[in-house]
Amino acid sequence: QSVLTQPPSASGTPGQRVTISCSGGDSNIGSNTVNWYQQLPGMAPKLLIYTNNQRPSGVPDRFSGSKSGSSASLAISGLQSEDEADYYCAAWDDSLSGPYVLFGGGTKLTVL
Amino acid sequence: EVQLVESGGGLVKPGESLRLTCEVSGFVFTSYSLAWVRQAPGKGLEWVSSISSSGGYIYYADSVKGRFTISRDNANNSLHLEMNSLRAEDTAQYFCTRGDYSKFLFWGQGTLVTVSS
């Protein structure tokens, strides 16, 4: 199966803006939408961004998503301590060997 | 309120079988696709399997294909994962989630499966 590549870690200070990248290929991000998940320690994942740049009800507008070609990004502005969590991108992969749901390896965000 | 509650996890030996169940409430069960996603201790999320609302479309990750079977009981609002020939690498928290493609809005709290001799 293909993979979605994320940086293993990211960090920022309160109030800063941080971005997390997610790189894929033609059969996944290149031809399907991207969703982002936030997972707090010991908790189930939470859908943070869907369809590339849409926020579910209740998600602050500090969180935003974008997609270009076979890559996507999650941006968090006005960083807060409670944003410290693991973040995962996900996309459907409709390659000939699939289809599959792919998750990125996850990015651990530290608020310094 | 949407609720997904997993059960059936536990400690098994390599080669043994286990059946996970996810009981669902708070939405029209037959209208939504469902999936299993797992997370090995200290690792990232890994999609396991998805099933469409009617049960007519089923997909598996390569890592479980031929060993795991997903099914749904639309009469009892429940989702199942039959896991055979379990391996140490199947040790993980198994989450039940509602959604399709890669958009999963609602999640259960998970059930832990440990495969060890």
mmCIF file of C-alpha atoms in Angstrom, chain B residues 5-116:
data_model
loop_
_atom_site.group_PDB
_atom_site.id
_atom_site.type_symbol
_atom_site.label_atom_id
_atom_site.label_comp_id
_atom_site.label_asym_id
_atom_site.label_seq_id
_atom_site.Cartn_x
_atom_site.Cartn_y
_atom_site.Cartn_z
ATOM 1 C CA VAL B 5 -19.119 1.077 21.967
ATOM 2 C CA GLU B 6 -16.566 -1.610 21.202
ATOM 3 C CA SER B 7 -16.196 -4.883 23.041
ATOM 4 C CA GLY B 8 -14.555 -8.270 22.636
ATOM 5 C CA GLY B 9 -10.910 -7.373 23.029
ATOM 6 C CA GLY B 10 -8.563 -9.358 25.214
ATOM 7 C CA LEU B 11 -5.379 -11.410 25.451
ATOM 8 C CA VAL B 12 -4.969 -14.245 22.960
ATOM 9 C CA LYS B 13 -2.102 -16.415 21.747
ATOM 10 C CA PRO B 14 -0.661 -16.224 18.239
ATOM 11 C CA GLY B 15 -2.785 -18.189 15.802
ATOM 12 C CA GLU B 16 -5.952 -17.823 17.857
ATOM 13 C CA SER B 17 -9.144 -15.997 16.946
ATOM 14 C CA LEU B 18 -11.170 -13.135 18.399
ATOM 15 C CA ARG B 19 -14.433 -11.406 17.499
ATOM 16 C CA LEU B 20 -14.875 -7.705 18.105
ATOM 17 C CA THR B 21 -18.291 -6.064 18.308
ATOM 18 C CA CYS B 22 -19.283 -2.419 18.029
ATOM 19 C CA GLU B 23 -22.732 -1.505 19.287
ATOM 20 C CA VAL B 24 -24.098 1.660 17.773
ATOM 21 C CA SER B 25 -26.834 4.087 18.779
ATOM 22 C CA GLY B 26 -27.999 7.618 18.087
ATOM 23 C CA PHE B 27 -28.286 7.470 14.306
ATOM 24 C CA VAL B 28 -29.943 5.467 11.548
ATOM 25 C CA PHE B 29 -27.557 2.523 11.398
ATOM 26 C CA THR B 30 -28.485 1.431 7.898
ATOM 27 C CA SER B 31 -27.633 4.826 6.409
ATOM 28 C CA TYR B 32 -23.926 4.885 7.137
ATOM 29 C CA SER B 33 -20.732 3.098 6.280
ATOM 30 C CA LEU B 34 -18.608 1.897 9.173
ATOM 31 C CA ALA B 35 -14.972 0.991 9.637
ATOM 32 C CA TRP B 36 -12.361 -0.401 11.997
ATOM 33 C CA VAL B 37 -9.157 1.527 12.628
ATOM 34 C CA ARG B 38 -6.418 0.263 14.912
ATOM 35 C CA GLN B 39 -3.488 1.758 16.766
ATOM 36 C CA ALA B 40 -0.585 -0.318 18.008
ATOM 37 C CA PRO B 41 0.892 0.810 21.344
ATOM 38 C CA GLY B 42 2.844 4.020 20.808
ATOM 39 C CA LYS B 43 2.218 3.956 17.058
ATOM 40 C CA GLY B 44 0.022 5.753 14.548
ATOM 41 C CA LEU B 45 -3.420 5.045 13.181
ATOM 42 C CA GLU B 46 -3.889 2.181 10.742
ATOM 43 C CA TRP B 47 -7.093 1.581 8.805
ATOM 44 C CA VAL B 48 -8.202 -2.058 8.980
ATOM 45 C CA SER B 49 -11.473 -2.454 7.102
ATOM 46 C CA SER B 50 -14.587 -0.644 5.887
ATOM 47 C CA ILE B 51 -18.108 -1.795 5.084
ATOM 48 C CA SER B 52 -20.766 0.144 3.202
ATOM 49 C CA SER B 53 -24.213 0.920 4.589
ATOM 50 C CA SER B 54 -25.781 -2.059 2.833
ATOM 51 C CA GLY B 55 -22.824 -4.340 3.434
ATOM 52 C CA GLY B 56 -22.394 -4.708 -0.303
ATOM 53 C CA TYR B 57 -18.979 -3.074 -0.443
ATOM 54 C CA ILE B 58 -16.202 -4.320 1.820
ATOM 55 C CA TYR B 59 -12.541 -3.337 1.823
ATOM 56 C CA TYR B 60 -9.526 -4.545 3.785
ATOM 57 C CA ALA B 61 -5.980 -3.438 4.429
ATOM 58 C CA ASP B 62 -3.416 -5.772 2.901
ATOM 59 C CA SER B 63 -2.105 -6.544 6.389
ATOM 60 C CA VAL B 64 -5.367 -8.259 7.392
ATOM 61 C CA LYS B 65 -6.794 -9.464 4.086
ATOM 62 C CA GLY B 66 -7.656 -13.148 4.250
ATOM 63 C CA ARG B 67 -7.504 -13.232 8.054
ATOM 64 C CA PHE B 68 -10.078 -10.650 9.172
ATOM 65 C CA THR B 69 -13.757 -10.429 8.195
ATOM 66 C CA ILE B 70 -15.907 -7.366 8.710
ATOM 67 C CA SER B 71 -19.678 -7.688 8.911
ATOM 68 C CA ARG B 72 -22.672 -5.725 10.083
ATOM 69 C CA ASP B 73 -25.959 -6.734 11.648
ATOM 70 C CA ASN B 74 -28.424 -4.114 10.520
ATOM 71 C CA ALA B 75 -31.195 -5.662 12.629
ATOM 72 C CA ASN B 76 -29.205 -5.188 15.831
ATOM 73 C CA ASN B 77 -27.248 -2.031 15.012
ATOM 74 C CA SER B 78 -23.909 -3.738 15.429
ATOM 75 C CA LEU B 79 -20.628 -4.032 13.578
ATOM 76 C CA HIS B 80 -18.305 -6.994 13.895
ATOM 77 C CA LEU B 81 -14.700 -7.870 13.139
ATOM 78 C CA GLU B 82 -13.836 -11.548 13.051
ATOM 79 C CA MET B 83 -10.083 -11.890 13.483
ATOM 80 C CA ASN B 84 -8.395 -15.205 12.712
ATOM 81 C CA SER B 85 -4.773 -16.348 12.679
ATOM 82 C CA LEU B 86 -3.837 -13.485 14.969
ATOM 83 C CA ARG B 87 -0.227 -12.335 15.037
ATOM 84 C CA ALA B 88 1.797 -10.319 17.503
ATOM 85 C CA GLU B 89 1.666 -7.381 15.102
ATOM 86 C CA ASP B 90 -2.132 -7.311 15.394
ATOM 87 C CA THR B 91 -1.751 -6.107 18.989
ATOM 88 C CA ALA B 92 -3.499 -2.751 19.076
ATOM 89 C CA GLN B 93 -6.390 -0.677 20.287
ATOM 90 C CA TYR B 94 -9.214 -1.279 17.813
ATOM 91 C CA PHE B 95 -11.560 1.636 17.160
ATOM 92 C CA CYS B 96 -14.986 1.434 15.558
ATOM 93 C CA THR B 97 -15.823 4.517 13.522
ATOM 94 C CA ARG B 98 -18.643 5.854 11.380
ATOM 95 C CA GLY B 99 -17.855 7.240 8.001
ATOM 96 C CA ASP B 100 -16.695 6.406 4.529
ATOM 97 C CA TYR B 101 -13.662 6.914 2.367
ATOM 98 C CA SER B 102 -11.322 8.531 4.888
ATOM 99 C CA LYS B 103 -13.821 10.810 6.613
ATOM 100 C CA PHE B 104 -14.656 9.378 10.039
ATOM 101 C CA LEU B 105 -16.743 11.726 12.166
ATOM 102 C CA PHE B 106 -17.691 9.534 15.106
ATOM 103 C CA TRP B 107 -15.420 7.149 17.003
ATOM 104 C CA GLY B 108 -15.735 4.692 19.839
ATOM 105 C CA GLN B 109 -13.226 4.589 22.671
ATOM 106 C CA GLY B 110 -11.670 1.373 21.430
ATOM 107 C CA THR B 111 -11.039 -2.140 22.666
ATOM 108 C CA LEU B 112 -7.563 -3.528 23.270
ATOM 109 C CA VAL B 113 -6.401 -6.691 21.546
ATOM 110 C CA THR B 114 -3.173 -8.233 22.776
ATOM 111 C CA VAL B 115 -1.609 -11.149 20.935
ATOM 112 C CA SER B 116 1.127 -12.783 22.967
#
